[in-house]
Coordinates of C-alpha atoms in Angstrom, one line a residue:
Chain A
M621 CA 10.3 18.6 26.5
T622 CA 9.1 17.8 30.2
Y623 CA 7.2 15.1 28.8
R624 CA 7.3 11.8 30.5
F625 CA 6.2 8.6 29.1
D626 CA 3.8 6.8 31.5
Y627 CA 3.3 3.0 31.2
S628 CA 1.8 2.5 34.1
W629 CA -1.9 0.8 32.2
I630 CA 0.2 -1.7 30.8
A631 CA -0.6 -4.2 32.9
E632 CA -3.7 -3.4 33.4
Y633 CA -4.5 -3.5 28.9
W634 CA -2.3 -6.0 28.2
P635 CA -5.0 -8.7 27.7
V636 CA -6.7 -6.1 25.4
I637 CA -3.4 -5.5 23.3
L638 CA -2.7 -9.2 22.9
K639 CA -6.1 -9.9 22.0
G640 CA -6.1 -7.1 19.5
L641 CA -2.4 -9.2 18.2
V642 CA -4.5 -12.1 17.8
T643 CA -7.1 -10.8 15.8
T644 CA -4.1 -9.4 13.3
V645 CA -2.6 -12.1 12.6
E646 CA -6.0 -14.2 12.0
L647 CA -6.6 -11.4 9.5
T648 CA -3.9 -11.4 7.8
L649 CA -3.5 -15.2 7.7
I650 CA -6.8 -15.6 6.4
G651 CA -6.5 -12.4 4.4
T652 CA -3.6 -14.2 2.6
L653 CA -4.7 -17.4 1.7
F654 CA -7.5 -16.6 0.0
G655 CA -6.6 -13.4 -1.6
V656 CA -3.5 -15.4 -3.2
A657 CA -6.4 -17.9 -4.4
L658 CA -8.0 -15.4 -6.3
G659 CA -5.3 -13.6 -7.2
I660 CA -3.9 -17.4 -8.9
A661 CA -7.6 -17.4 -10.6
C662 CA -7.4 -13.9 -11.9
A663 CA -4.2 -14.3 -13.0
W664 CA -5.0 -17.5 -14.7
T665 CA -8.0 -15.6 -16.0
R666 CA -6.2 -12.9 -18.1
S667 CA -2.8 -14.9 -19.2
L668 CA -4.3 -17.9 -19.8
G669 CA -8.7 -18.1 -19.5
P670 CA -11.6 -18.1 -21.6
R671 CA -11.2 -14.7 -23.5
W672 CA -15.2 -13.1 -22.5
L673 CA -13.8 -13.1 -18.8
R674 CA -11.5 -11.3 -19.1
P675 CA -12.7 -8.3 -19.4
P676 CA -14.7 -8.4 -15.8
V677 CA -11.2 -9.2 -14.0
V678 CA -9.8 -6.5 -15.5
A679 CA -12.0 -4.1 -14.8
Y680 CA -12.0 -5.6 -11.2
V681 CA -8.3 -5.4 -11.0
E682 CA -8.3 -2.2 -12.4
L683 CA -11.3 -0.6 -9.6
I684 CA -10.3 -2.4 -6.4
R685 CA -6.3 -0.6 -7.3
N686 CA -7.3 2.4 -7.6
T687 CA -9.5 3.1 -4.8
P688 CA -8.5 3.2 -1.1
F689 CA -8.7 -0.2 1.3
L690 CA -10.6 1.9 3.4
I691 CA -13.4 3.2 1.3
Q692 CA -13.8 -0.5 -0.1
L693 CA -13.9 -1.4 3.4
F694 CA -16.9 0.8 4.2
F695 CA -18.5 0.3 0.4
I696 CA -18.7 -3.8 2.0
F697 CA -19.6 -2.9 5.7
F698 CA -21.6 0.0 5.6
G699 CA -23.0 -0.3 1.6
L700 CA -23.4 -4.1 1.1
P701 CA -26.4 -4.3 4.1
S702 CA -28.7 -2.2 1.2
L703 CA -28.2 -5.0 -0.5
G704 CA -29.2 -7.3 1.9
V705 CA -25.6 -9.1 2.7
Q706 CA -24.8 -8.5 5.9
M707 CA -22.2 -9.5 7.9
T708 CA -19.9 -9.1 11.4
E709 CA -17.1 -6.3 11.2
F710 CA -14.4 -9.2 11.1
Q711 CA -16.5 -11.4 8.3
A712 CA -16.2 -7.7 6.5
A713 CA -12.7 -6.7 7.4
V714 CA -11.2 -10.6 6.2
L715 CA -13.6 -9.6 3.0
A716 CA -12.2 -6.7 2.2
M717 CA -8.4 -7.9 2.4
V718 CA -9.4 -10.9 0.5
I719 CA -11.1 -8.2 -2.3
N720 CA -7.9 -5.9 -2.1
L721 CA -5.2 -8.6 -2.4
G722 CA -6.5 -10.8 -4.9
A723 CA -6.2 -7.7 -6.8
Y724 CA -2.5 -6.4 -6.8
S725 CA -1.2 -10.3 -6.0
G726 CA -3.1 -11.1 -9.3
E727 CA -1.4 -9.0 -11.5
I728 CA 2.2 -10.2 -9.6
I729 CA 1.8 -13.3 -10.8
R730 CA 0.1 -12.8 -14.1
A731 CA 3.8 -11.2 -14.7
G732 CA 5.2 -14.3 -13.0
I733 CA 3.3 -16.2 -15.6
E734 CA 3.6 -13.9 -18.3
A735 CA 7.5 -14.4 -18.2
T736 CA 6.9 -18.6 -18.3
P737 CA 8.8 -19.3 -21.8
R738 CA 5.9 -20.6 -24.9
G739 CA 8.1 -23.7 -24.9
Q740 CA 7.2 -24.4 -21.3
F741 CA 3.5 -24.9 -22.9
E742 CA 4.6 -26.8 -25.4
A743 CA 6.9 -29.0 -23.7
G744 CA 3.5 -29.8 -21.0
A745 CA 1.6 -30.6 -24.1
S746 CA 4.5 -32.8 -25.4
L747 CA 3.9 -34.2 -22.4
A748 CA 0.4 -35.4 -23.4
M749 CA -0.4 -32.7 -20.2
T750 CA -4.2 -30.9 -20.2
R751 CA -3.9 -27.2 -20.4
F752 CA -4.8 -26.8 -16.8
E753 CA -2.5 -29.4 -15.5
T754 CA 0.6 -27.5 -17.6
F755 CA -0.6 -25.1 -15.8
R756 CA -0.5 -26.6 -12.1
H757 CA 2.9 -28.2 -12.6
V758 CA 5.0 -26.7 -15.0
V759 CA 4.0 -22.3 -15.2
L760 CA 2.3 -22.0 -12.1
I761 CA 5.5 -23.2 -9.4
P762 CA 7.8 -21.5 -11.4
A763 CA 5.9 -18.3 -11.7
L764 CA 5.6 -18.3 -8.0
Q765 CA 8.6 -18.5 -7.3
R766 CA 10.0 -16.0 -9.8
I767 CA 7.2 -13.0 -8.2
W768 CA 7.6 -14.2 -4.4
P769 CA 9.5 -11.8 -3.4
A770 CA 7.3 -8.5 -4.6
L771 CA 4.1 -10.9 -4.0
S772 CA 5.7 -11.0 0.0
S773 CA 5.9 -7.5 0.2
Q774 CA 2.2 -7.1 -0.8
I775 CA 1.0 -9.1 2.0
V776 CA 3.0 -7.0 4.2
I777 CA 1.6 -3.9 2.4
V778 CA -1.8 -6.0 3.2
M779 CA -1.4 -6.8 6.7
L780 CA -0.4 -2.7 7.7
G781 CA -3.2 -1.8 5.4
S782 CA -5.9 -3.8 7.9
S783 CA -5.0 -1.2 10.5
V784 CA -7.9 0.6 9.3
V785 CA -10.8 -2.6 10.0
S786 CA -10.5 -0.9 14.0
Q787 CA -12.8 1.9 11.8
I788 CA -15.4 -0.2 11.3
A789 CA -15.4 -1.7 15.1
A790 CA -12.6 -5.2 13.5
E791 CA -10.6 -5.4 17.2
D792 CA -7.3 -5.7 16.0
I793 CA -4.2 -4.4 17.1
T794 CA -5.4 -0.3 16.5
F795 CA -8.8 -0.9 18.0
A796 CA -6.7 -1.8 21.3
A797 CA -4.7 1.1 20.6
N798 CA -7.9 3.4 20.8
F799 CA -9.5 1.8 23.0
I800 CA -6.7 2.3 25.4
Q801 CA -6.5 5.6 24.8
S802 CA -9.8 6.8 25.6
R803 CA -9.6 5.3 28.7
T804 CA -6.4 6.6 29.4
F805 CA -5.9 9.5 27.9
R806 CA -2.7 8.2 27.5
A807 CA -2.5 8.6 23.5
F808 CA 1.0 8.7 22.3
E809 CA 2.5 6.0 24.7
S810 CA -0.3 3.6 23.6
Y811 CA 0.1 4.4 19.5
F812 CA 3.6 4.6 20.5
L813 CA 3.9 0.5 21.4
T814 CA 1.4 -0.4 18.7
T815 CA 3.0 0.9 16.2
G816 CA 6.4 -1.1 17.6
L817 CA 4.2 -4.4 17.5
Y818 CA 3.3 -3.7 14.0
L819 CA 6.8 -3.2 13.0
L820 CA 8.0 -6.6 14.9
L821 CA 4.5 -8.5 12.8
A822 CA 6.0 -7.0 9.7
L823 CA 9.6 -8.1 10.4
A824 CA 7.8 -11.4 11.8
L825 CA 6.0 -11.8 8.8
R826 CA 8.6 -11.2 6.0
Q827 CA 11.1 -14.0 7.9
A828 CA 7.4 -16.3 7.8
L829 CA 7.1 -15.5 4.0
R830 CA 10.7 -16.0 3.2
G831 CA 10.7 -19.4 5.2
V832 CA 7.3 -20.7 3.0
G833 CA 8.6 -19.4 0.1
N834 CA 12.6 -21.6 1.1
K835 CA 10.2 -24.7 1.4
L836 CA 8.1 -24.0 -1.6
F837 CA 10.4 -24.1 -3.7
P838 CA 13.4 -25.2 -2.5
R839 CA 15.4 -26.1 -6.1
R840 CA 16.3 -22.0 -5.8
A841 CA 18.1 -22.9 -3.0
A842 CA 19.9 -25.9 -4.6
R843 CA 20.7 -23.9 -7.4
Chain B
M932 CA -36.8 15.6 7.2
M933 CA -34.6 17.0 4.5
T934 CA -34.2 15.1 1.5
F935 CA -30.7 14.8 -0.7
T936 CA -30.7 14.5 -4.2
L937 CA -28.2 12.4 -6.0
W938 CA -26.7 15.9 -7.6
D939 CA -26.4 17.1 -3.8
I940 CA -24.5 14.4 -3.2
L941 CA -22.2 14.2 -5.8
R942 CA -21.3 18.3 -5.1
N943 CA -20.7 18.1 -1.6
L944 CA -18.4 15.2 -2.7
L945 CA -16.6 17.0 -5.5
L946 CA -16.2 20.0 -3.4
A947 CA -14.7 17.5 -0.4
A948 CA -12.4 16.2 -3.3
R949 CA -10.6 20.0 -3.6
W950 CA -8.7 18.8 -0.7
T951 CA -7.7 15.4 -1.6
V952 CA -6.0 16.7 -4.7
V953 CA -4.6 19.2 -2.6
L954 CA -3.1 16.8 0.4
S955 CA -2.3 14.3 -2.5
L956 CA -0.4 17.7 -4.7
V957 CA 1.4 18.8 -0.9
S958 CA 2.4 15.1 0.3
F959 CA 4.1 14.6 -3.1
I960 CA 5.7 17.2 -3.9
G961 CA 7.0 17.9 0.0
G962 CA 7.6 13.7 0.1
G963 CA 9.7 13.9 -3.2
L964 CA 12.0 16.7 -2.1
L965 CA 12.8 15.0 1.2
G966 CA 13.1 11.8 -0.8
M967 CA 15.9 13.7 -2.5
A968 CA 17.7 14.2 0.2
L969 CA 17.6 11.1 2.0
L970 CA 18.6 9.4 -2.0
Y971 CA 22.0 11.6 -1.9
L972 CA 22.8 10.2 1.8
R973 CA 21.8 6.9 0.7
I974 CA 24.0 6.7 -2.2
G975 CA 26.5 8.8 -1.2
K976 CA 29.8 7.5 0.7
A977 CA 28.8 8.5 4.5
R978 CA 28.3 4.7 6.3
A979 CA 25.9 6.8 9.3
G980 CA 24.3 8.5 6.6
Q981 CA 22.9 5.1 4.7
I982 CA 22.6 3.1 8.0
F983 CA 20.0 6.1 8.9
V984 CA 18.4 6.1 5.5
Q985 CA 18.2 2.3 5.8
G986 CA 16.5 2.4 8.9
Y987 CA 14.3 5.7 8.0
V988 CA 13.3 3.3 5.1
E989 CA 12.7 0.4 7.2
L990 CA 10.8 2.0 10.0
F991 CA 8.6 4.2 7.8
Q992 CA 7.6 1.2 5.1
G993 CA 7.5 -1.3 8.4
T994 CA 4.8 -0.4 10.3
P995 CA 0.6 1.5 9.0
L996 CA 0.9 4.5 7.9
L997 CA -2.7 5.3 10.0
M998 CA -0.2 5.0 13.0
Q999 CA 1.9 7.2 11.4
L1000 CA -0.7 9.3 11.8
F1001 CA -1.6 8.9 14.6
L1002 CA 1.7 9.3 16.2
A1003 CA 2.2 12.9 14.2
F1004 CA -1.3 14.2 15.3
F1005 CA -0.8 13.4 19.2
G1006 CA 3.0 13.2 19.4
L1007 CA 3.7 16.8 17.8
G1008 CA 0.9 17.8 20.8
L1009 CA 3.3 16.4 23.4
F1010 CA 5.6 19.8 22.3
G1011 CA 3.2 21.7 23.1
I1012 CA 2.1 22.5 20.2
D1013 CA -1.7 22.7 19.3
V1014 CA -1.9 20.2 16.5
P1015 CA -4.3 21.0 13.4
A1016 CA -5.6 18.2 11.4
W1017 CA -4.2 19.5 8.4
L1018 CA -0.7 19.7 9.8
A1019 CA -0.7 16.2 11.5
A1020 CA -1.6 14.9 7.7
G1021 CA 0.7 17.1 5.5
L1022 CA 3.4 15.6 8.2
A1023 CA 2.5 12.2 8.3
L1024 CA 1.9 11.7 4.3
I1025 CA 5.5 13.9 2.9
L1026 CA 7.7 11.1 6.2
W1027 CA 5.6 8.3 4.6
T1028 CA 5.5 9.3 0.8
A1029 CA 9.6 10.3 1.1
A1030 CA 10.5 6.8 2.1
F1031 CA 9.1 4.6 -1.1
L1032 CA 9.8 7.5 -3.2
V1033 CA 13.7 6.8 -1.9
E1034 CA 13.7 3.1 -2.5
I1035 CA 12.0 3.5 -5.6
W1036 CA 14.9 6.1 -7.0
R1037 CA 17.8 4.7 -5.5
G1038 CA 16.7 1.2 -7.7
C1039 CA 16.8 3.4 -10.8
V1040 CA 19.9 4.9 -9.7
E1041 CA 21.6 1.6 -9.3
S1042 CA 20.0 0.5 -12.6
V1043 CA 22.6 2.3 -14.4
A1044 CA 25.3 0.2 -15.4
R1045 CA 28.4 -0.1 -13.4
G1046 CA 30.3 0.6 -16.4
Q1047 CA 28.4 3.8 -17.0
W1048 CA 30.5 5.0 -13.6
E1049 CA 33.8 3.6 -14.5
A1050 CA 33.6 5.1 -17.9
S1051 CA 33.6 8.4 -16.3
A1052 CA 35.6 8.3 -14.0
S1053 CA 38.3 7.5 -16.6
L1054 CA 37.3 10.9 -18.2
G1055 CA 38.4 12.7 -15.0
M1056 CA 34.8 13.7 -13.8
G1057 CA 34.4 14.0 -10.1
Y1058 CA 31.1 12.6 -8.4
V1059 CA 29.0 15.9 -8.7
Q1060 CA 29.7 15.6 -12.0
Q1061 CA 29.5 11.9 -12.8
M1062 CA 25.8 12.6 -10.9
R1063 CA 25.1 15.4 -12.6
Y1064 CA 26.1 14.5 -16.6
V1065 CA 25.9 10.6 -16.9
I1066 CA 24.3 8.8 -14.3
L1067 CA 20.8 10.9 -13.1
P1068 CA 19.6 11.4 -17.4
Q1069 CA 19.7 8.1 -17.1
A1070 CA 18.6 7.3 -14.1
V1071 CA 15.7 9.7 -14.5
R1072 CA 14.1 8.0 -18.2
V1073 CA 14.1 4.7 -15.2
A1074 CA 12.8 7.0 -12.4
V1075 CA 9.7 8.5 -14.5
P1076 CA 7.4 5.4 -14.6
P1077 CA 7.6 3.8 -11.2
T1078 CA 7.4 7.7 -9.5
V1079 CA 3.3 8.6 -11.5
G1080 CA 2.7 5.3 -10.7
F1081 CA 3.1 5.0 -6.7
S1082 CA 1.6 8.3 -7.1
V1083 CA -1.6 6.7 -6.8
Q1084 CA -0.7 5.0 -3.7
V1085 CA 0.0 8.8 -1.9
V1086 CA -3.9 10.0 -3.2
K1087 CA -5.0 6.7 -2.4
G1088 CA -3.3 7.1 1.4
T1089 CA -4.4 10.4 1.9
A1090 CA -8.4 8.6 2.4
L1091 CA -6.8 7.6 5.9
T1092 CA -6.5 11.4 6.6
S1093 CA -9.9 11.3 7.4
I1094 CA -9.7 8.9 10.4
I1095 CA -7.5 11.7 12.5
G1096 CA -10.4 14.0 11.3
F1097 CA -8.9 15.8 8.3
V1098 CA -12.1 16.6 6.0
E1099 CA -11.6 14.9 2.4
L1100 CA -13.0 13.2 0.1
S1101 CA -13.8 10.1 2.6
K1102 CA -14.6 11.8 5.7
A1103 CA -17.6 13.7 3.7
G1104 CA -18.3 10.2 2.4
T1105 CA -18.5 9.6 5.7
V1106 CA -21.0 12.6 6.9
V1107 CA -22.8 12.9 3.6
T1108 CA -23.8 8.8 4.6
N1109 CA -24.9 9.8 8.1
A1110 CA -26.8 13.2 6.7
T1111 CA -28.6 11.2 3.9
F1112 CA -28.5 6.9 5.3
E1113 CA -27.4 5.7 1.3
P1114 CA -24.2 3.9 2.2
F1115 CA -24.3 2.5 -0.7
T1116 CA -24.6 5.5 -3.0
V1117 CA -22.6 7.3 -1.1
Y1118 CA -19.5 5.3 -1.0
G1119 CA -19.7 4.2 -4.5
L1120 CA -19.6 7.9 -5.5
V1121 CA -16.5 8.1 -3.4
A1122 CA -14.7 4.6 -4.7
L1123 CA -15.9 6.3 -8.3
I1124 CA -14.3 9.7 -7.3
Y1125 CA -11.4 8.4 -6.0
F1126 CA -11.0 6.1 -9.2
A1127 CA -11.4 8.9 -11.5
L1128 CA -8.8 10.7 -9.8
C1129 CA -5.8 7.2 -9.5
W1130 CA -6.7 5.5 -12.7
P1131 CA -5.1 8.6 -15.0
L1132 CA -2.2 8.1 -13.1
S1133 CA -1.8 4.4 -13.2
K1134 CA -2.7 4.6 -17.0
S1135 CA -0.4 6.9 -17.6
S1136 CA 2.3 5.0 -15.8
Q1137 CA 1.8 2.1 -18.2
I1138 CA 2.2 4.2 -21.1
L1139 CA 5.2 5.8 -19.9
E1140 CA 6.4 2.8 -19.3
R1141 CA 6.4 1.4 -22.4
K1142 CA 7.5 4.6 -24.4
L1143 CA 10.4 4.6 -22.3
N1144 CA 11.4 1.3 -22.7
V1145 CA 10.9 0.9 -26.1
A1146 CA 13.5 4.2 -26.9
H1147 CA 15.7 2.4 -24.1
R1148 CA 15.5 -1.2 -26.4
N1149 CA 16.4 0.4 -29.7
H1150 CA 19.7 1.7 -28.3

């Protein structure tokens, strides 16, 4: 192979990459926070909530889990404006991530809630807790603890999946890579470098989530 | 200006959906074969093989599929190969699929109780015989539902190949949108077609899981 790697552009385009990195991290943070919150709401509805609310939640979860993220993103960014809902690339990207993670994490969290023994609910009730208090204090935290590894993997998957938001011109890492390759014609180098960044980001995110897990569920360490 | 009826849109999308199906099948079968080869290394005795597969899995699960597609598309070009989009798409998807299947299947093999290995060893079976007659038949039973479930991810993964210019359902959606200026309808229909492809797979994965589990409980 006679090809020579050429990274002479790196100094000039470093700020672009850094900006992309910040955007990807921001997207992941906001998407995770609201996505998991939505997931908890869905899981609560499906296992404990009012019966009439369950079919719409099931429809939402099935629809999102069986269609590609890219199409969800396009539908939100290109499709919704015809209903009068206009948003920026970043807002559309966040919304798509929240909706996507909400459906997946909802299923994961539901599995955690359904593994809770019935006796726990009864114990909560016998302490005169309301249904909501029982959910909040007795059911949710151990459920989250149980499924934390699965939830962490899903969050990493959503972070990696966010690379397609470059397709609606949200300026993430992939957008930076495309930008650089269009300017320097160094396609392989720019994608190689940014792929490495994603790999580091995935490792860092997994470590961070493990740390958050240990903080949130200190009892696990004690046991 | 030409006008498009709903039927025109749907017909064009369905024609393109054929390529989504073909690419999914190629990726799933190719990825399955590669995954089996990797599984052989991963659960084998050679340490180097285990480390190689671990690294492989880490690499392909820890980077976006889109980047892998780009690297396949532009990377093969470095070797002086003129890369058509379908080749890069197929290659990247096969490598990506294998990385997930090998991890799923490893879990299934490891779910077979240790005692089964010991029992078959005490019957004087060699490694290949143990695998062939004792471990794999049990592991396959556990492996079927998650494997079918993962095929949904493969179908959805093919959507990304539109970005490197392979014309399948997603790309057709973009093309038709540009012609009709009706993104709401077109992407809505695209989503429904993907749903029609994926939902039966998801459902059968769930049903299989229930069926095989029930059989397991009766033992």
